[in-house]
Amino acid sequence: MTCIKDPILLHYLDGELRPGKRLRVEKHLKECTDCTERLELMRLRSSRIKDLLKDLSFEKAVRPSLAWLSNPKDRLPDKSLRTWKKKLIYGVAACALLLVCLYPFRHILVNPQHQMIHLQAMILEVDANRPFTDQETVITVIDSDGNVTYMD
Amino acid sequence: MSVKIVCMKRIILTCICLALTFSLSSQKLVDLYKKGTIRLVPDTEYAKGNDWNNIFRSYWDSTKTRHRGASKTLVLMPDGSVVVNHESQNYYSLFSPQGTFVKEFTIKTSKGKPLKKSLPIEGIINGNTFFTGIYNPGYVNCFDFNGKWTKTLKMDYTNRQMIALPNRKIAIAGWSLWKDATHEFVTIVDYDTNEEKIVWSNKTQENRDAYVGSDGKKTTTDRSIFNYSYQFETSYYFNIPSSNEVGHIEPPIIACSGNKLLVALSESGEIREYDLNGKFLSKKRVNWPVKTLSVSELKQQQQERINDFTMERFSKSLPTIPKEALKKAHSTILREMKEDLNRIIKPMSIPCFSTIIKDSDGNLLFFEYPKEEARNVFHVWVYANGGSFVCQSSFVCDDYDLIINPSRMVFHKGYLYSLQKSKQASGVPLRLVRFKLTAN
């Protein structure tokens, strides 16, 4: 007596066999304990898998953020990501526009100390009683508005 | 008719007497100079009883970057009264011809309100009008002896020196910055029309020579020798100024002698003559030898500079900069200083003269740079007698530390009016003093 192969048993289990073939399988299963045991094992596995699939279908999918960062291929666009991108683009655009608008007023807005355009060391007041190399010198700082200040 | 003849005789006699007086007076000062050392003797009756601690109360004033209070200058009025300028203050101090403090005054606008900011008075034009230095962005305030504003002249540069000419004009040694250079020039400005004429001009040149580095390789640099600067990340710029920086162009010194404007160039020793409208007449050169600092002297100075540039002193001058940034800057500047030791390969000539003071006889005193501090020795170039070198002389003073500068020393009727530091004073040491010149 030839035992039933696994694929046919699986089709039987799923109710996918034609009636004539299903009768022949049932007749064999009554006489063969090996095939009966294999069928029961398959039924048990199938039941577990179905239970698992049932659980998954009700659970809300959660994707850890670090997971897709570490693996960019897994990245999937979702609504929150699209919003973040939009915010970034709009923010950069707004900053650029602000900078363009403020550019003509840059010399007013920026601290004059940052606008030193020239420095020159010069003798402030010559003293004919001191050697040339010991004269009191100061740094002349001229800002972009032409204001002159002196620093020791 | 006889009365007219008598009058004429009197006038002629008076003229001769005046001419003789001037002639003798002129001889007197030149003769003094020829005797060598001149002792400056303070007139003890002059400026007696003044409360100097109060009058010069701004003496100790300082800003974050400079001690400015000691920077005071004087201007002499035709009657011998003196006006003292206080840098960074908007008032002036007036002293009588006897040196007694009279009052403090400010420039008042046409509405009678005092100006909040004014620069030191540089001179007197037309015998009745003060004019200040050039206040940014280029205004010169003119006002009468009561402080009442009369007019504003407009220039677009900054002054180093300003002198009044006898033809209602002002000569200005000025400077301005162009994109790639500093321009030094001399202009004549008409007081009435504000019209300017440039008489002389020059621009600075930076030395960017190649030099042999400590590793023996020929190196080029954008940094001028003896010039050290550092840009901190906090936008704070640090610079160590040096008067012996190569490429440092000495500005011209101007003086008026009779009907001539003189432009003296201290580096070459050239003296150029112009008429009072700025027309070039002639040029000549001083005839004393040019002095130099030898390579070994320059190296010794540089080594002293390196020794003085300690981290401790550096951090004190920049208290707000973080320590790590300071260390980095200090090591960079120190390395550049050591590099410059190898860059010193030739002697450096010292400018022929430092400054010019006109005495009350019209003689021009040319002061050379001394080798040592407070040496009190100078050359006298008597321009009024044909512009020839006459002698070498010196000023000696027992009671005061002399600062020799035309803004602190003004001759008037044979006396020298001066702002000097008293050696024995308690409190504010600065004094307005009148010196009598005597042969030592």
Coordinates of C-alpha atoms in Angstrom, one line a residue:
Chain A
M1 CA 0.0 0.0 0.0
T2 CA 1.4 3.3 -1.1
C3 CA 1.2 6.2 1.5
I4 CA -0.3 9.6 0.5
K5 CA 2.2 12.3 -0.3
D6 CA 2.3 15.6 1.7
P7 CA 1.0 18.0 -0.9
I8 CA -2.1 15.8 -1.4
L9 CA -2.6 15.7 2.4
L10 CA -2.3 19.5 2.5
H11 CA -4.9 19.9 -0.2
Y12 CA -7.1 17.4 1.6
L13 CA -6.7 19.4 4.8
D14 CA -7.7 22.6 3.0
G15 CA -10.7 20.8 1.3
E16 CA -9.3 21.3 -2.1
L17 CA -9.5 17.7 -3.4
R18 CA -12.1 16.5 -5.9
P19 CA -14.8 14.1 -4.3
G20 CA -13.4 10.8 -5.9
K21 CA -9.9 11.5 -4.8
R22 CA -11.0 12.7 -1.3
L23 CA -12.9 9.3 -0.8
R24 CA -9.7 7.4 -1.8
V25 CA -7.7 9.5 0.7
E26 CA -10.2 8.9 3.5
K27 CA -10.2 5.1 2.8
H28 CA -6.4 5.0 3.0
L29 CA -6.3 7.1 6.2
K30 CA -8.6 4.5 7.9
E31 CA -6.1 1.7 7.2
C32 CA -2.8 3.7 7.6
T33 CA -1.8 5.1 11.0
D34 CA 1.4 6.8 9.6
C35 CA -0.6 8.9 7.2
T36 CA -3.2 9.7 9.9
E37 CA -0.5 10.9 12.3
R38 CA 1.1 13.1 9.5
L39 CA -2.3 14.6 8.7
E40 CA -2.9 15.5 12.4
L41 CA 0.5 17.1 12.6
M42 CA -0.3 19.2 9.5
R43 CA -3.6 20.2 10.9
L44 CA -2.0 21.3 14.2
R45 CA 0.6 23.4 12.4
S46 CA -2.0 25.0 10.1
S47 CA -4.1 25.8 13.1
R48 CA -1.2 27.6 14.8
I49 CA -0.3 29.5 11.7
K50 CA -3.9 30.6 11.3
D51 CA -4.0 31.8 15.0
L52 CA -0.8 33.7 14.4
L53 CA -2.1 35.3 11.3
K54 CA -5.3 36.1 13.1
D55 CA -3.3 37.9 15.8
L56 CA -1.3 39.9 13.3
S57 CA -4.3 41.1 11.4
F58 CA -5.7 42.8 14.5
E59 CA -2.4 44.3 15.8
K60 CA -1.5 47.9 14.8
A61 CA 1.7 47.9 12.9
V62 CA 4.5 49.9 14.7
R63 CA 7.8 50.6 12.9
P64 CA 10.6 51.7 15.2
S65 CA 12.1 54.9 13.9
L66 CA 15.7 53.8 14.5
A67 CA 15.1 50.7 12.4
W68 CA 14.5 52.6 9.2
L69 CA 17.2 55.1 9.9
S70 CA 19.7 52.3 10.1
N71 CA 18.3 50.7 7.0
P72 CA 17.2 53.3 4.5
K73 CA 15.9 50.7 2.1
D74 CA 13.2 49.9 4.6
R75 CA 12.1 53.5 4.7
L76 CA 8.5 54.0 3.8
P77 CA 6.9 57.4 3.3
D78 CA 4.2 58.1 5.7
K79 CA 2.2 61.1 6.5
S80 CA 4.3 62.3 9.5
L81 CA 7.5 62.1 7.4
R82 CA 5.9 64.1 4.6
T83 CA 4.9 66.8 7.1
W84 CA 8.4 67.0 8.6
K85 CA 9.9 67.4 5.1
K86 CA 7.5 70.1 4.2
K87 CA 8.2 72.0 7.4
L88 CA 11.9 71.9 6.8
I89 CA 11.6 73.2 3.2
Y90 CA 9.2 76.0 4.2
G91 CA 11.5 76.9 7.1
V92 CA 14.6 77.2 4.9
A93 CA 12.7 79.2 2.3
A94 CA 11.4 81.6 5.0
C95 CA 14.9 82.1 6.4
A96 CA 16.3 82.7 2.9
L97 CA 13.6 85.3 2.2
L98 CA 14.2 87.0 5.5
L99 CA 18.0 87.2 4.8
V100 CA 17.3 88.7 1.4
C101 CA 15.0 91.3 2.9
L102 CA 17.5 92.2 5.7
Y103 CA 20.5 92.4 3.4
P104 CA 20.2 96.1 2.6
F105 CA 20.2 96.9 6.3
R106 CA 23.1 94.7 7.2
H107 CA 25.4 97.6 8.4
I108 CA 22.7 98.7 10.8
L109 CA 21.9 95.3 12.2
V110 CA 25.4 93.9 12.6
N111 CA 27.5 95.1 15.5
P112 CA 30.0 97.7 14.2
Q113 CA 32.8 95.9 15.9
H114 CA 32.3 93.1 13.4
Q115 CA 32.5 95.6 10.5
M116 CA 36.1 96.7 10.9
I117 CA 37.2 97.5 7.5
H118 CA 40.7 98.8 8.2
L119 CA 43.2 98.8 11.0
Q120 CA 46.3 100.9 10.9
A121 CA 49.0 101.3 13.5
M122 CA 50.0 105.0 13.8
I123 CA 51.8 107.3 16.2
L124 CA 49.2 109.3 17.9
E125 CA 51.3 112.1 19.3
V126 CA 55.0 112.4 18.5
D127 CA 57.2 113.0 21.4
A128 CA 60.6 114.3 20.2
N129 CA 62.0 113.1 23.6
R130 CA 61.4 109.4 22.9
P131 CA 63.2 107.1 20.4
F132 CA 61.4 106.3 17.2
T133 CA 60.8 102.8 18.2
D134 CA 59.4 103.8 21.6
Q135 CA 56.7 106.2 20.4
E136 CA 53.2 105.7 21.7
T137 CA 51.3 104.0 18.9
V138 CA 47.7 103.2 18.7
I139 CA 45.5 101.2 16.3
T140 CA 43.2 103.2 14.2
V141 CA 40.0 101.3 13.6
I142 CA 37.7 102.5 10.9
D143 CA 34.3 100.9 10.6
S144 CA 32.1 100.7 7.5
D145 CA 30.5 104.1 8.4
G146 CA 33.8 105.8 8.4
N147 CA 33.9 106.3 12.2
V148 CA 37.5 106.4 13.5
T149 CA 38.3 104.9 16.9
Y150 CA 41.7 104.5 18.5
M151 CA 42.9 101.5 20.6
D152 CA 46.1 101.2 22.6
Chain B
M1 CA 53.6 171.2 7.4
S2 CA 56.2 171.0 10.2
V3 CA 53.7 168.9 12.2
K4 CA 53.4 166.5 9.3
I5 CA 57.2 166.2 9.0
V6 CA 57.4 165.5 12.8
C7 CA 54.7 162.8 12.5
M8 CA 56.5 161.2 9.5
K9 CA 59.8 161.2 11.4
R10 CA 58.1 159.6 14.4
I11 CA 56.5 156.9 12.3
I12 CA 59.8 156.1 10.5
L13 CA 61.6 156.0 13.9
T14 CA 59.0 153.7 15.3
C15 CA 59.3 151.4 12.3
I16 CA 63.0 151.3 12.6
C17 CA 62.8 150.6 16.3
L18 CA 60.3 147.8 15.7
A19 CA 62.5 146.4 13.0
L20 CA 65.5 146.5 15.3
T21 CA 63.5 145.0 18.1
F22 CA 62.4 142.1 15.9
S23 CA 65.9 141.7 14.5
L24 CA 67.4 141.6 18.0
S25 CA 64.7 139.3 19.3
S26 CA 65.4 136.9 16.4
Q27 CA 69.0 137.0 17.1
K28 CA 68.4 136.4 20.7
L29 CA 66.8 133.0 20.3
V30 CA 69.2 131.8 17.6
D31 CA 72.1 132.9 19.8
L32 CA 70.6 130.9 22.6
Y33 CA 70.3 127.8 20.5
K34 CA 73.9 128.3 19.4
K35 CA 75.1 128.1 23.0
G36 CA 74.1 124.5 23.1
T37 CA 72.0 123.6 26.1
I38 CA 69.0 125.7 26.9
R39 CA 67.5 125.6 30.4
L40 CA 63.8 125.9 30.6
V41 CA 63.1 127.8 33.7
P42 CA 59.4 127.9 34.8
D43 CA 57.9 131.2 35.6
T44 CA 56.7 130.7 39.1
E45 CA 54.2 133.6 39.0
Y46 CA 52.5 132.2 35.9
A47 CA 49.3 130.1 36.5
K48 CA 49.8 130.5 40.2
G49 CA 47.0 129.4 42.5
N50 CA 45.1 127.2 40.1
D51 CA 43.4 124.1 41.4
W52 CA 44.9 121.6 38.9
N53 CA 43.1 118.6 40.4
N54 CA 39.9 120.2 39.5
I55 CA 40.9 121.9 36.2
F56 CA 42.4 118.7 34.9
R57 CA 40.0 116.4 36.7
S58 CA 39.6 114.3 33.5
Y59 CA 43.3 113.5 33.5
W60 CA 42.8 109.9 34.8
D61 CA 39.8 109.2 32.5
S62 CA 40.1 106.1 30.4
T63 CA 38.0 104.1 28.0
K64 CA 38.1 100.3 27.7
T65 CA 41.0 100.6 25.3
R66 CA 42.8 103.8 26.0
H67 CA 44.0 106.1 28.7
R68 CA 42.6 109.3 27.1
G69 CA 42.5 111.8 29.9
A70 CA 46.2 112.7 29.7
S71 CA 45.9 113.6 26.1
K72 CA 45.5 117.4 26.4
T73 CA 46.8 120.1 24.1
L74 CA 46.9 123.9 24.1
V75 CA 46.2 126.7 21.8
L76 CA 47.6 130.2 22.3
M77 CA 45.3 133.2 21.6
P78 CA 46.7 136.5 20.2
D79 CA 46.6 138.2 23.6
G80 CA 48.5 135.4 25.3
S81 CA 45.5 133.7 26.8
V82 CA 45.6 129.9 26.6
V83 CA 42.9 127.4 25.7
V84 CA 43.5 123.8 26.8
N85 CA 41.8 121.0 24.9
H86 CA 40.6 117.9 26.7
E87 CA 40.4 114.9 24.4
S88 CA 37.0 113.1 24.5
Q89 CA 35.4 116.0 26.4
N90 CA 33.2 118.6 24.9
Y91 CA 34.5 121.6 26.8
Y92 CA 37.7 123.7 26.7
S93 CA 39.5 125.4 29.6
L94 CA 40.4 129.1 29.2
F95 CA 43.3 130.7 31.0
S96 CA 44.2 134.4 31.2
P97 CA 47.5 135.8 29.8
Q98 CA 48.8 135.4 33.4
G99 CA 47.8 131.7 33.4
T100 CA 44.9 132.1 35.8
F101 CA 42.1 129.7 35.1
V102 CA 39.1 131.7 33.9
K103 CA 36.4 129.3 32.8
E104 CA 35.3 126.2 30.9
F105 CA 33.4 126.8 27.7
T106 CA 31.7 124.8 25.0
I107 CA 30.8 125.4 21.4
K108 CA 27.3 126.8 21.3
T109 CA 25.0 126.5 18.3
S110 CA 23.2 129.5 16.8
K111 CA 20.3 128.7 19.2
G112 CA 22.7 128.9 22.1
K113 CA 22.7 125.1 22.9
P114 CA 26.1 123.5 23.6
L115 CA 27.4 120.9 21.2
K116 CA 27.4 117.5 22.7
K117 CA 30.5 116.4 21.0
S118 CA 33.5 118.5 19.8
L119 CA 37.1 117.9 18.8
P120 CA 40.1 119.7 20.1
I121 CA 40.8 123.2 18.8
E122 CA 43.6 123.0 16.2
G123 CA 44.2 126.7 15.6
I124 CA 42.9 130.2 15.2
I125 CA 42.1 131.7 11.8
N126 CA 41.7 135.3 10.8
G127 CA 42.8 136.3 14.4
N128 CA 39.3 135.8 15.8
T129 CA 38.0 132.3 15.0
F130 CA 38.8 128.9 16.5
F131 CA 38.7 125.9 14.3
T132 CA 38.6 122.3 15.5
G133 CA 40.0 119.1 14.1
I134 CA 37.9 117.2 11.5
Y135 CA 35.1 115.5 13.2
N136 CA 33.6 112.4 11.5
P137 CA 32.1 112.4 9.0
G138 CA 34.3 115.3 8.0
Y139 CA 33.1 118.4 9.8
V140 CA 35.3 121.2 11.1
N141 CA 33.5 123.4 13.5
C142 CA 34.5 127.1 13.6
F143 CA 33.5 129.4 16.4
D144 CA 34.4 132.8 17.9
F145 CA 36.3 133.3 21.2
N146 CA 33.0 133.2 23.1
G147 CA 32.2 129.8 21.9
K148 CA 29.5 130.9 19.4
W149 CA 29.4 128.7 16.3
T150 CA 30.1 130.6 13.1
K151 CA 30.4 128.0 10.4
T152 CA 31.2 124.4 9.5
L153 CA 33.7 123.4 6.9
K154 CA 33.2 120.0 5.2
M155 CA 36.0 117.6 4.3
D156 CA 35.9 113.9 3.5
Y157 CA 39.1 112.8 5.3
T158 CA 40.7 112.9 8.7
N159 CA 43.4 115.3 9.8
R160 CA 46.8 114.7 11.4
Q161 CA 47.7 118.3 11.6
M162 CA 46.0 121.6 10.8
I163 CA 47.5 125.1 10.7
A164 CA 46.1 128.5 9.9
L165 CA 47.6 130.4 7.1
P166 CA 47.6 134.3 7.0
N167 CA 45.4 134.4 3.9
R168 CA 42.2 133.1 5.4
K169 CA 43.1 129.5 4.5
I170 CA 43.8 126.4 6.5
A171 CA 46.6 123.9 5.6
I172 CA 45.7 120.4 6.5
A173 CA 47.9 117.3 6.6
G174 CA 45.3 114.7 6.2
W175 CA 44.8 111.0 5.5
S176 CA 42.1 108.8 4.1
L177 CA 41.7 105.1 3.4
W178 CA 41.4 103.7 0.0
K179 CA 40.6 100.1 -0.9
D180 CA 44.2 99.0 -0.9
A181 CA 46.3 101.8 0.7
T182 CA 46.4 104.7 3.1
H183 CA 46.7 108.0 1.4
E184 CA 48.6 110.8 3.1
F185 CA 48.2 114.3 1.6
V186 CA 48.4 118.0 2.3
T187 CA 45.6 120.3 1.2
I188 CA 44.8 124.0 1.5
V189 CA 41.2 124.8 2.3
D190 CA 39.7 128.2 1.8
Y191 CA 37.9 129.3 5.0
D192 CA 35.3 131.4 3.1
T193 CA 34.5 129.1 0.2
N194 CA 35.4 125.6 1.5
E195 CA 37.3 125.0 -1.7
E196 CA 40.3 122.6 -1.4
K197 CA 43.5 122.3 -3.3
I198 CA 45.6 119.2 -2.9
V199 CA 49.2 120.3 -2.6
W200 CA 51.0 117.0 -2.0
S201 CA 50.0 113.4 -1.8
N202 CA 51.4 109.9 -1.3
K203 CA 50.2 106.5 -0.5
T204 CA 51.5 103.7 1.7
Q205 CA 53.2 100.7 0.4
E206 CA 53.2 97.4 2.1
N207 CA 56.3 95.3 2.3
R208 CA 55.7 91.7 1.3
D209 CA 59.2 90.7 0.5
A210 CA 60.4 87.1 0.5
Y211 CA 62.5 86.1 3.5
V212 CA 64.4 83.1 4.6
G213 CA 62.5 81.2 7.3
S214 CA 63.8 79.3 10.3
D215 CA 63.9 76.1 8.2
G216 CA 66.3 77.8 5.7
K217 CA 63.7 77.9 3.0
K218 CA 62.8 81.0 1.1
T219 CA 59.3 82.0 2.1
T220 CA 56.9 84.8 1.1
T221 CA 54.3 86.3 3.3
D222 CA 51.4 88.7 3.2
R223 CA 52.3 89.9 6.7
S224 CA 54.5 93.0 7.0
I225 CA 57.5 92.5 9.2
F226 CA 57.0 93.6 12.9
N227 CA 53.2 93.7 12.4
Y228 CA 51.3 91.2 14.4
S229 CA 47.6 90.7 14.3
Y230 CA 45.1 88.0 15.1
Q231 CA 41.5 87.5 14.3
F232 CA 39.7 85.7 17.1
E233 CA 36.6 83.6 16.3
T234 CA 34.5 86.0 18.3
S235 CA 35.2 88.7 15.8
Y236 CA 37.6 90.4 18.1
Y237 CA 40.7 91.6 16.3
F238 CA 44.0 91.9 18.1
N239 CA 46.9 93.9 16.8
I240 CA 50.3 94.9 18.1
P241 CA 51.1 98.2 16.6
S242 CA 54.7 99.1 15.9
S243 CA 56.2 102.4 14.9
N244 CA 59.2 100.6 13.3
E245 CA 57.0 98.5 11.1
V246 CA 58.4 98.3 7.6
G247 CA 56.2 100.0 5.1
H248 CA 55.0 102.5 7.8
I249 CA 55.1 105.8 6.0
E250 CA 55.7 108.8 8.1
P251 CA 53.0 111.5 7.5
P252 CA 54.1 114.9 6.2
I253 CA 54.6 117.7 8.7
I254 CA 53.4 121.1 7.7
A255 CA 54.5 124.5 8.9
C256 CA 54.0 128.1 7.9
S257 CA 57.0 130.4 7.6
G258 CA 56.4 133.9 6.4
N259 CA 54.4 133.6 3.2
K260 CA 55.4 130.1 2.5
L261 CA 53.8 126.7 3.4
L262 CA 56.4 124.1 4.1
V263 CA 55.7 120.4 3.7
A264 CA 58.4 118.4 5.5
L265 CA 58.9 114.7 4.7
S266 CA 60.7 113.2 7.6
E267 CA 61.7 109.9 6.0
S268 CA 63.6 111.5 3.1
G269 CA 64.4 114.8 4.9
E270 CA 62.9 116.7 2.1
I271 CA 61.4 120.1 2.7
R272 CA 59.1 121.4 0.0
E273 CA 58.1 125.0 -0.3
Y274 CA 54.7 126.2 -1.6
D275 CA 53.2 129.6 -1.7
L276 CA 50.1 130.2 0.4
N277 CA 47.8 129.2 -2.5
G278 CA 49.6 125.9 -2.9
K279 CA 51.9 126.7 -5.8
F280 CA 55.1 124.7 -5.6
L281 CA 58.2 126.8 -5.3
S282 CA 61.2 124.7 -4.5
K283 CA 62.5 121.9 -2.4
K284 CA 65.6 121.2 -0.3
R285 CA 66.9 118.6 2.0
V286 CA 68.1 118.7 5.6
N287 CA 71.9 118.4 5.8
W288 CA 72.4 116.3 8.9
P289 CA 73.2 112.6 8.4
V290 CA 70.4 110.1 8.3
K291 CA 70.6 107.8 11.3
T292 CA 69.9 104.1 11.1
L293 CA 69.1 101.2 13.4
S294 CA 71.6 98.4 12.7
V295 CA 70.6 94.8 12.1
S296 CA 72.0 93.9 15.6
E297 CA 70.1 96.7 17.2
L298 CA 66.9 95.7 15.5
K299 CA 67.4 92.0 16.4
Q300 CA 68.1 93.0 20.0
Q301 CA 64.8 95.1 20.1
Q302 CA 62.9 92.2 18.5
Q303 CA 64.3 89.8 21.1
E304 CA 63.3 92.1 23.9
R305 CA 59.9 92.3 22.3
I306 CA 59.6 88.5 22.3
N307 CA 60.7 88.3 25.9
D308 CA 58.1 90.9 26.9
F309 CA 55.3 89.1 25.1
T310 CA 54.4 86.7 27.8
M311 CA 51.2 84.7 28.1
E312 CA 50.4 86.5 31.4
R313 CA 50.6 90.0 29.9
F314 CA 48.7 88.9 26.8
S315 CA 45.8 87.4 28.8
K316 CA 45.6 90.6 30.9
S317 CA 45.1 92.7 27.8
L318 CA 42.3 90.4 26.6
P319 CA 40.4 89.4 29.7
T320 CA 37.2 88.4 27.8
I321 CA 38.8 85.9 25.4
P322 CA 38.6 82.2 26.5
K323 CA 41.9 80.8 27.7
E324 CA 42.3 78.1 24.9
A325 CA 41.8 80.7 22.2
L326 CA 44.3 83.0 23.9
K327 CA 46.9 80.2 24.0
K328 CA 46.4 79.6 20.3
A329 CA 46.7 83.3 19.5
H330 CA 49.7 83.7 21.7
S331 CA 51.6 80.8 20.1
T332 CA 50.8 82.1 16.6
I333 CA 52.0 85.6 17.3
L334 CA 55.1 84.4 19.2
R335 CA 55.9 82.2 16.2
E336 CA 55.6 85.2 13.9
M337 CA 57.8 87.3 16.1
K338 CA 60.5 84.6 16.1
E339 CA 60.2 84.3 12.3
D340 CA 60.8 88.1 12.0
L341 CA 64.2 87.7 13.8
N342 CA 65.3 85.9 10.6
R343 CA 63.7 88.6 8.4
I344 CA 65.8 91.3 9.8
I345 CA 68.6 91.5 7.2
K346 CA 69.2 95.1 6.6
P347 CA 69.5 98.3 8.8
M348 CA 66.4 100.5 9.1
S349 CA 66.7 104.2 8.6
I350 CA 65.1 106.4 11.2
P351 CA 63.1 109.4 9.9
C352 CA 65.3 112.6 9.8
F353 CA 63.0 114.5 12.2
S354 CA 60.1 113.7 14.4
T355 CA 58.3 117.1 14.6
I356 CA 58.7 120.8 14.0
I357 CA 58.0 123.6 16.4
K358 CA 58.0 127.2 15.3
D359 CA 59.4 129.7 17.8
S360 CA 58.2 133.2 18.4
D361 CA 60.9 134.6 16.1
G362 CA 59.7 132.5 13.2
N363 CA 62.5 130.0 13.4
L364 CA 61.6 126.4 12.8
L365 CA 63.0 123.9 15.3
F366 CA 63.4 120.5 13.7
F367 CA 63.5 117.7 16.3
E368 CA 65.2 114.5 15.5
Y369 CA 64.4 111.1 17.1
P370 CA 66.8 110.6 20.0
K371 CA 68.5 107.2 20.7
E372 CA 67.5 107.2 24.3
E373 CA 64.4 108.5 26.0
A374 CA 64.4 112.0 27.6
R375 CA 67.7 112.8 25.9
N376 CA 66.4 116.4 25.3
V377 CA 68.8 116.8 22.3
F378 CA 67.5 118.2 19.0
H379 CA 68.7 119.8 15.8
V380 CA 67.7 123.4 15.1
W381 CA 67.0 124.2 11.5
V382 CA 66.5 127.9 11.3
Y383 CA 64.3 128.3 8.3
A384 CA 63.7 132.0 8.6
N385 CA 67.4 132.8 7.9
G386 CA 67.5 131.0 4.6
G387 CA 66.7 127.5 5.6
S388 CA 70.2 126.4 6.5
F389 CA 71.2 124.2 9.4
V390 CA 72.5 126.3 12.2
C391 CA 73.3 124.2 15.2
Q392 CA 72.5 121.3 17.4
S393 CA 70.9 122.3 20.7
S394 CA 69.0 120.8 23.6
F395 CA 66.3 121.7 26.1
V396 CA 66.9 120.8 29.8
C397 CA 64.4 121.2 32.5
D398 CA 64.8 120.2 36.1
D399 CA 61.2 120.3 37.3
Y400 CA 59.2 118.7 34.5
D401 CA 59.3 115.6 32.3
L402 CA 59.3 117.1 28.9
I403 CA 57.1 115.9 26.2
I404 CA 58.3 117.7 23.1
N405 CA 55.4 118.2 20.7
P406 CA 53.9 121.3 19.0
S407 CA 50.5 120.7 20.4
R408 CA 52.0 120.9 23.9
M409 CA 54.7 123.5 23.4
V410 CA 53.9 126.9 21.9
F411 CA 56.2 129.9 21.7
H412 CA 54.8 133.4 22.3
K413 CA 56.9 136.5 22.7
G414 CA 60.0 134.7 23.6
Y415 CA 58.4 132.4 26.2
L416 CA 57.5 128.8 25.8
Y417 CA 53.9 127.9 26.9
S418 CA 53.6 124.3 27.7
L419 CA 51.6 121.5 29.1
Q420 CA 54.0 119.3 31.0
K421 CA 54.1 116.8 33.8
S422 CA 55.5 118.1 37.1
K423 CA 58.1 115.7 38.7
Q424 CA 57.1 116.6 42.2
A425 CA 53.3 117.1 42.0
S426 CA 50.9 115.2 44.1
G427 CA 47.5 114.4 42.5
V428 CA 47.2 115.3 38.9
P429 CA 50.7 116.0 37.6
L430 CA 49.8 118.0 34.5
R431 CA 50.5 121.7 34.6
L432 CA 50.2 124.7 32.3
V433 CA 53.6 126.2 32.6
R434 CA 55.4 129.2 31.0
F435 CA 59.1 128.6 30.5
K436 CA 61.8 131.2 30.1
L437 CA 64.6 130.2 27.9
T438 CA 68.1 130.7 29.3
A439 CA 71.5 129.6 28.3
N440 CA 72.8 126.9 30.6

